[in-house]
XYZ file of C-alpha atoms in Angstrom:
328
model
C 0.000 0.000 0.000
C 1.353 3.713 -0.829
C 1.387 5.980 1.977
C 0.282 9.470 0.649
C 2.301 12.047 2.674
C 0.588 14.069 5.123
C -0.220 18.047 4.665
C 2.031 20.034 6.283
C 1.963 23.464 7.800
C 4.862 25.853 9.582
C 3.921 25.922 13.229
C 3.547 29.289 15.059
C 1.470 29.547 18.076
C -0.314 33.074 17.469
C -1.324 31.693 14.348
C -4.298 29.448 12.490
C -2.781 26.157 10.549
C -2.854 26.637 7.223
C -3.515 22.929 5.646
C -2.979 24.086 1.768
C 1.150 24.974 1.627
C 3.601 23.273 -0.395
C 4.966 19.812 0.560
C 7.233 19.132 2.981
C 9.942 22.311 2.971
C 13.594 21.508 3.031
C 15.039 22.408 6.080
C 15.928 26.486 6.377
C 19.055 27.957 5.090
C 20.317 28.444 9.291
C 20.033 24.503 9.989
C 21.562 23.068 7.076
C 24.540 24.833 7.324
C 25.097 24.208 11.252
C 29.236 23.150 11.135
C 30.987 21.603 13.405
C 33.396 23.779 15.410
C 36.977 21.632 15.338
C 39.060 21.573 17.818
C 36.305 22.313 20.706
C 36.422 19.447 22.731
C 35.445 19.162 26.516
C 38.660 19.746 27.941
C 38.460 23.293 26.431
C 35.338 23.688 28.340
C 34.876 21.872 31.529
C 32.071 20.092 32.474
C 29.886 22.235 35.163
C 30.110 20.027 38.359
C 27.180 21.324 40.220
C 26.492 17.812 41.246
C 28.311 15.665 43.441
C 31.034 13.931 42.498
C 30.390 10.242 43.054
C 27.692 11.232 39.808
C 30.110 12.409 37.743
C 32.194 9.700 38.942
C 29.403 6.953 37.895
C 29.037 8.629 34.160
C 32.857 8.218 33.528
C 32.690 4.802 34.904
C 30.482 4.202 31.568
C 31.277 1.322 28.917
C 31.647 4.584 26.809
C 35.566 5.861 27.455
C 34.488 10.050 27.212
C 32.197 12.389 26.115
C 35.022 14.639 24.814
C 33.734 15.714 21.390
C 32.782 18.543 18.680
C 30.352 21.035 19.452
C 27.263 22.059 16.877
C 26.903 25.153 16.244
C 23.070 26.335 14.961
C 22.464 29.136 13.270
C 18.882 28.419 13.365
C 6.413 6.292 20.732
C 6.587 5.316 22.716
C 2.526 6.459 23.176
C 0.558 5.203 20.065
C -0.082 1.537 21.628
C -3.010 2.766 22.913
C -4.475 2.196 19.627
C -3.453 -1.482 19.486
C -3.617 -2.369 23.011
C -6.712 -1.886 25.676
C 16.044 -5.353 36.821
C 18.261 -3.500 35.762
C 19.321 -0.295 37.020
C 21.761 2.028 36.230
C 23.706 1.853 39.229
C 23.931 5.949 40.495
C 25.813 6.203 44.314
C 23.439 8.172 46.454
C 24.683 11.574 46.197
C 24.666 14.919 48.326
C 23.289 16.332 44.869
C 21.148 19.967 45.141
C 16.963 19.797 45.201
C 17.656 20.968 41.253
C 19.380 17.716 40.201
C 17.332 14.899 42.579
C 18.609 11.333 42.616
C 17.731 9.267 39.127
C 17.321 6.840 40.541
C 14.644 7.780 43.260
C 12.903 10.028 40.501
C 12.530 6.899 38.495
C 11.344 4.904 40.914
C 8.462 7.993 41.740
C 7.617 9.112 38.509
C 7.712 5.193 36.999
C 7.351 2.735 39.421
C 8.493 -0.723 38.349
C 5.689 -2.429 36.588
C 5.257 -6.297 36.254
C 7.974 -8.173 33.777
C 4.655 -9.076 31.934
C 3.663 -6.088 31.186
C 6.703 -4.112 30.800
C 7.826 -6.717 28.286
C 4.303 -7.075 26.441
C 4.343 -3.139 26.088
C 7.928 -3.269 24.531
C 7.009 -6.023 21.882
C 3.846 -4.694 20.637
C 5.736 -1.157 20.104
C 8.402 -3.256 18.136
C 6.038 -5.234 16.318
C 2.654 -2.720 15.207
C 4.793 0.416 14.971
C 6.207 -0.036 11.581
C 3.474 1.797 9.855
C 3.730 4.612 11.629
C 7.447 4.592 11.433
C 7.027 3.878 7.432
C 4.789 7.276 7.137
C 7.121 9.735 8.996
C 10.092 7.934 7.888
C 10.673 11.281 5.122
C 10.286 13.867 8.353
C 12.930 12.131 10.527
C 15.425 11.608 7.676
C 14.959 14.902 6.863
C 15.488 16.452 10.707
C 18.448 13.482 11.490
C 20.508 14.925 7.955
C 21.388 17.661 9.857
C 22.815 15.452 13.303
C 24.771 12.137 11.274
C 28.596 12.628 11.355
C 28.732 15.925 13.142
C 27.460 14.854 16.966
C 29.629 12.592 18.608
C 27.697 12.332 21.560
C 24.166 11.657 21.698
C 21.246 11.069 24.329
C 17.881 9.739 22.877
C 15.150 10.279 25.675
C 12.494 7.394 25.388
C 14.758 5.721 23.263
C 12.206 2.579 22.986
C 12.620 -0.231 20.474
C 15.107 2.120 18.616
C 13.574 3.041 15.492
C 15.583 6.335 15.226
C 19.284 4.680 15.617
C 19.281 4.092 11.925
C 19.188 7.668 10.857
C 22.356 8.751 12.898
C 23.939 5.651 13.791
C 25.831 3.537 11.005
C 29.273 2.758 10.255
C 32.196 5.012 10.489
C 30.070 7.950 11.792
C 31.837 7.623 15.230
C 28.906 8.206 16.840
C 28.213 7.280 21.136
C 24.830 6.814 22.279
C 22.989 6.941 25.147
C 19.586 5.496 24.822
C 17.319 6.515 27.618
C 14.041 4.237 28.525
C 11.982 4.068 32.300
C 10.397 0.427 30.471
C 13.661 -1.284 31.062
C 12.271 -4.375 28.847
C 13.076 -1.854 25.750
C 17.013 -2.666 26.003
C 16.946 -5.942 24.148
C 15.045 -4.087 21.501
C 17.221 -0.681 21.307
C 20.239 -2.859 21.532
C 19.755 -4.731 18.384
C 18.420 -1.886 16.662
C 21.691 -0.548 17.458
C 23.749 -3.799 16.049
C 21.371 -3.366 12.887
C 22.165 0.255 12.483
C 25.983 -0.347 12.304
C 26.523 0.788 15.869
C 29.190 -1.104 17.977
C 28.604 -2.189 21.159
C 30.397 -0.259 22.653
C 29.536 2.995 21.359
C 25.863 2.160 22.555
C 24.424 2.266 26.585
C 21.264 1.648 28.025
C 20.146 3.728 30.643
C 17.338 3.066 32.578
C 15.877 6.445 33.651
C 12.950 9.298 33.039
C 13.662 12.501 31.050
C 12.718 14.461 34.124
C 16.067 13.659 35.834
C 18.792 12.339 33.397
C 21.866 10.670 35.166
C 24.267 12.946 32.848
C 26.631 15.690 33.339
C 26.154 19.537 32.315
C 26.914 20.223 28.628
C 28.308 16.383 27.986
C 26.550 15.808 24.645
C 26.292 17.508 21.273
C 22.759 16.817 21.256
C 19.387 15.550 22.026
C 16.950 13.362 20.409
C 13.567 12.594 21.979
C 10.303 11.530 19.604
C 6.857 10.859 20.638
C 8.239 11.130 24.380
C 6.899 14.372 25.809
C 3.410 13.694 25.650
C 4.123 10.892 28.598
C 6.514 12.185 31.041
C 5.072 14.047 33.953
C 6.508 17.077 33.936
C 7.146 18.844 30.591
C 8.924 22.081 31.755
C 11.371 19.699 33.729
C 12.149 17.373 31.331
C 13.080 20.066 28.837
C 15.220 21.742 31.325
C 17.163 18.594 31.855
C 17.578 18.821 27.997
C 19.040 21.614 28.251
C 21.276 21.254 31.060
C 23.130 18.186 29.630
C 23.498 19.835 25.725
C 26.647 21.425 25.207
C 26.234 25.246 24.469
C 25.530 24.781 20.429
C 23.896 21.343 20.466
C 20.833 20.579 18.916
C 17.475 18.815 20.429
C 15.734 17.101 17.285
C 12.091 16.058 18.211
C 8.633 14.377 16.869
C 6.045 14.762 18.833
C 2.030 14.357 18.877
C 0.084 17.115 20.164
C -3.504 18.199 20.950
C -5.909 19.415 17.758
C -6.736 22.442 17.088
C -9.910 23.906 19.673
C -13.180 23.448 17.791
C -12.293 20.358 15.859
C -13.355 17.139 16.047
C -10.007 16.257 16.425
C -9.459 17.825 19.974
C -12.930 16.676 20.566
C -11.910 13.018 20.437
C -8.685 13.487 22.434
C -10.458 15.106 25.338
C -12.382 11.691 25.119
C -10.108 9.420 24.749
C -7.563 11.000 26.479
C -8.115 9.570 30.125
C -8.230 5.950 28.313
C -4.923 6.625 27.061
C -3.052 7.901 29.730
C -4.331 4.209 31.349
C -3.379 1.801 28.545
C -0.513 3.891 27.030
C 1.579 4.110 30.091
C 0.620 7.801 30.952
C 0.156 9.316 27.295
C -1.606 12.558 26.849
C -3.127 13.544 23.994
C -4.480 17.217 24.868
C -0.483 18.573 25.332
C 0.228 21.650 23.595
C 3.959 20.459 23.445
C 4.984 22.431 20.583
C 4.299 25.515 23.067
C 6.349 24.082 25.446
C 9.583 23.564 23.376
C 9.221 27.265 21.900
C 9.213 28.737 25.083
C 11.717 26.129 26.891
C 14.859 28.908 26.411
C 16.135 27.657 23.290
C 18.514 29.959 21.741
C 16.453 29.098 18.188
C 13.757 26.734 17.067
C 12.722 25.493 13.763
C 9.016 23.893 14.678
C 6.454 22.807 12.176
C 3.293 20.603 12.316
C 2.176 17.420 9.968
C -0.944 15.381 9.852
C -0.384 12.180 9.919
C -3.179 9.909 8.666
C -2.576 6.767 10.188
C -2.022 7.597 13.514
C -5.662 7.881 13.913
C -6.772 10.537 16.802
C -2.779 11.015 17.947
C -2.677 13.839 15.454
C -1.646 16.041 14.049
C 2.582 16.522 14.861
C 5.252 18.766 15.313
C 8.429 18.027 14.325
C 12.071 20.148 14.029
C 14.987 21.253 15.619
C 15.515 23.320 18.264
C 19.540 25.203 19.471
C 20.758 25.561 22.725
């Protein structure tokens, strides 16, 4: 079956979507030409150490040997299972660290409290297994946001890293890339980590960390950038987890996101999702579908953000998108 792309229309809050504009734009003049500064590397800049040492102790101690790296400069999934369905930790010291940057591993343990194996690995395998059609119709956005990551970040954090579907558009051989896939379902790891293999990323160069966006176990500025899709709409605090984006991007890194958000008021659309949306949030492991999240990453402090909305047919009432890339 041929998947007709979806309409697509710039996002600005203070104004109506316009569904009738040209197909999907190539990215603006600002993010294709973001360079990599040589030479910057983190022992020009050192890491801020606001939190205690033991932590930043703990993140060295890594399978990953250092986060050293080139800056970006910019000029410029986890939740659809709702539609299809009704341990390991990463060991953190308890720290002395400020009521800013809380304990990961207590925040996990409050904001996602284990779940059964059953479960956690029944939620894991249906998102691996019924998510390819929705991955197939927004493959064209993400290739199109990821271009402007592959070969220039060396050092990368996925939030809600899942199954990893998104490894294969920055990951691959010879790009030097690290990862650091984030998931609270720790059942996802099996998944991400053959996504990883599949995506030409060595073993090495790829951890699992089990943890919630709200309170990443990662040092100030110690990546060169962010990638989080279809995550937002299930954390618990927005503001929060966006401020831990920022706090472990490097000054010049990039957050690349995908992310479903609320219909317009009026439509049927956002009539639906204000139906639905307590259903969800109970058999999609917290997923809202009434966020505004595009508002939330334009005013999260982002030195610049290039944010636009798609409709995506198939994914039913979890419509319509935003998508882009946003500079710290």
């Amino acid at each position: 079956m041929i998947l007709r792309p979806p309409s697509i229309s710039t996002f600005n809050p203070n104004t109506r979507f316009s569904s009738n504009r040209a197909p999907f734009p190539k990215p603006t003049t600002k993010i294709l030409n973001c360079n990599v500064k040589q030479g910057l590397r983190s022992h020009d800049s050192p890491l801020v150490r606001d939190e205690s040492k033991d932590r930043l102790v703990e993140f060295e101690s890594m399978s990953l040997d250092n986060l050293g790296g080139p800056r970006l400069c910019c000029c410029g999934r986890r939740r659809l299972i709702g539609a299809t369905i009704g341990t390991t930790l990463l060991s953190i010291p308890p720290s002395n660290a400020s009521p800013s940057l809380p304990d990961p591993t207590a925040m996990l343990n409050s904001i996602h409290p284990p779940r059964p194996d059953w479960y956690e690995e029944l939620y894991a395998s249906v998102q691996d297994k019924f998510m390819k059609p929705y991955e197939a119709q927004v493959a064209s956005y993400k290739s199109q946001i990821f271009a402007n990551m592959r070969g220039k970040a060396e050092t990368v954090l996925e939030i809600g890293i899942g199954t990893g579907p998104n490894l294969k558009y920055y990951a691959s051989d010879n790009s030097g890339v690290r990862v650091f896939g984030m998931d609270p379902n720790r059942k996802m790891e099996k998944y991400a980590q053959a996504a990883a293999l599949n995506a030409g990323l060595p073993p090495a160069d790829f951890k699992f960390i089990h943890a919630v966006a709200e309170s990443l176990p990662l040092p100030n500025a110690s990546v060169d950038a962010v990638v989080g899709t279809l995550v937002l709409c299930s954390v618990k605090d927005v503001n929060v987890a966006l401020k831990e984006v920022m706090r472990v991007l490097k000054p010049g890194g990039l957050y690349l996101f995908v992310e479903h958000v609320a219909g317009k008021d009026g439509t049927l659309i956002r009539f639906v999702q204000g139906v639905l949306d307590p259903l969800q949030q109970t058999v999609s492991d917290g997923c809202h579908l009434t966020r505004t999240t595009g508002k939330y990453i334009s005013e999260a402090g982002f030195s610049d953000v290039d944010l636009n909305m798609v409709f995506v047919s198939n994914a039913y009432y979890v419509s319509p998108h935003v998508y882009g890339i946003a500079c710290k």
